[in-house]
């Protein structure tokens, strides 16, 4: 089923309200068991986007990889920020997302006056002026661009890790739950790339001594996504 292409309508409304530079933000890796959480930030202006741009989750891996270099050349600017698996454990997901988002924003060559954030929760907060948009990765051009760039980057990172941990299938699952991933966890236990405070550890009694207790509370519910 075809999807409506993203538009600049939210960005235009922010510009009418006084913003000169608007960045779109999207995250990838929030529901993974292993690897970092990555946030992409993209500034696109009001130009017509490349054909086929939409939320990265609606694109095939091949199409995402084709589109990412086109987007990298087309956007006005983009940057990526990450929080490691260890930082996710220590901070909780809400704070880890904010850390990754701040790193992405601070890496941009120009600081935005306003930020469009995918979803309904503002995990970024001040000093940025934030507009949250549900399904912004489908409806907003700059958020869609950030979505694709972040997804392709993180998937590539996890594929590069795969030879170090061949049993886990990171090249296929990118650290997300999958039958191969579950079986490897049960047999071999978690690696240093795993989020050891996540609820999936409760289903691994053999490896319960490795479970990490978070020192700080997190505002989000833990993702079980598993066993």
mmCIF file of N, CA and C in Angstrom, residues 5 23 29 32 55 92 108 111 120 128 139 147 152 156-157 162 165 182 197 200 220 224:
data_model
loop_
_atom_site.group_PDB
_atom_site.id
_atom_site.type_symbol
_atom_site.label_atom_id
_atom_site.label_comp_id
_atom_site.label_asym_id
_atom_site.label_seq_id
_atom_site.Cartn_x
_atom_site.Cartn_y
_atom_site.Cartn_z
ATOM 1 N N UNK A 5 3.726 10.840 0.864
ATOM 2 C CA UNK A 5 5.089 11.316 1.079
ATOM 3 C C UNK A 5 5.135 12.373 2.174
ATOM 4 N N UNK A 23 15.577 21.488 12.616
ATOM 5 C CA UNK A 23 16.162 20.152 12.467
ATOM 6 C C UNK A 23 15.121 19.095 12.806
ATOM 7 N N UNK A 29 17.154 1.944 17.417
ATOM 8 C CA UNK A 29 17.816 1.101 18.406
ATOM 9 C C UNK A 29 17.180 1.129 19.770
ATOM 10 N N UNK A 32 16.198 -2.404 20.864
ATOM 11 C CA UNK A 32 17.193 -3.461 20.668
ATOM 12 C C UNK A 32 17.665 -4.015 22.005
ATOM 13 N N UNK A 55 9.497 7.099 6.254
ATOM 14 C CA UNK A 55 10.029 6.466 7.461
ATOM 15 C C UNK A 55 10.896 5.266 7.071
ATOM 16 N N UNK A 92 19.314 4.571 31.766
ATOM 17 C CA UNK A 92 17.947 4.303 31.362
ATOM 18 C C UNK A 92 17.706 4.895 29.985
ATOM 19 N N UNK A 108 26.011 19.143 14.680
ATOM 20 C CA UNK A 108 25.588 19.861 13.490
ATOM 21 C C UNK A 108 26.443 21.118 13.303
ATOM 22 N N UNK A 111 23.449 25.383 14.729
ATOM 23 C CA UNK A 111 22.492 24.972 15.745
ATOM 24 C C UNK A 111 21.079 25.399 15.357
ATOM 25 N N UNK A 120 5.440 11.217 20.573
ATOM 26 C CA UNK A 120 4.618 12.111 21.398
ATOM 27 C C UNK A 120 5.321 12.578 22.658
ATOM 28 N N UNK A 128 16.395 23.449 23.900
ATOM 29 C CA UNK A 128 15.860 23.422 22.540
ATOM 30 C C UNK A 128 14.356 23.633 22.531
ATOM 31 N N UNK A 139 5.670 11.784 8.202
ATOM 32 C CA UNK A 139 4.988 12.988 7.725
ATOM 33 C C UNK A 139 5.889 14.201 7.535
ATOM 34 N N UNK A 147 15.628 9.721 9.957
ATOM 35 C CA UNK A 147 15.286 8.318 10.205
ATOM 36 C C UNK A 147 16.105 7.384 9.325
ATOM 37 N N UNK A 152 20.415 3.394 8.600
ATOM 38 C CA UNK A 152 21.464 2.789 7.775
ATOM 39 C C UNK A 152 22.802 2.792 8.515
ATOM 40 N N UNK A 156 24.650 -0.660 9.768
ATOM 41 C CA UNK A 156 26.017 -0.911 9.316
ATOM 42 C C UNK A 156 26.961 -1.182 10.468
ATOM 43 N N UNK A 157 26.793 -0.434 11.547
ATOM 44 C CA UNK A 157 27.618 -0.676 12.745
ATOM 45 C C UNK A 157 27.425 -2.085 13.277
ATOM 46 N N UNK A 162 29.237 -8.074 13.698
ATOM 47 C CA UNK A 162 28.803 -9.465 13.547
ATOM 48 C C UNK A 162 29.954 -10.471 13.533
ATOM 49 N N UNK A 165 30.932 -11.578 16.961
ATOM 50 C CA UNK A 165 29.920 -12.335 17.710
ATOM 51 C C UNK A 165 29.053 -13.107 16.710
ATOM 52 N N UNK A 182 17.913 -14.875 20.432
ATOM 53 C CA UNK A 182 17.473 -15.501 21.684
ATOM 54 C C UNK A 182 18.261 -16.776 21.971
ATOM 55 N N UNK A 197 20.804 -4.428 31.807
ATOM 56 C CA UNK A 197 19.727 -4.101 32.740
ATOM 57 C C UNK A 197 18.358 -4.313 32.105
ATOM 58 N N UNK A 200 15.012 -8.652 29.177
ATOM 59 C CA UNK A 200 15.301 -9.959 28.586
ATOM 60 C C UNK A 200 16.257 -10.773 29.445
ATOM 61 N N UNK A 220 10.717 5.539 31.358
ATOM 62 C CA UNK A 220 10.051 4.626 30.429
ATOM 63 C C UNK A 220 9.852 3.251 31.056
ATOM 64 N N UNK A 224 10.351 -5.534 27.189
ATOM 65 C CA UNK A 224 10.636 -6.951 27.335
ATOM 66 C C UNK A 224 10.928 -7.572 25.977
#
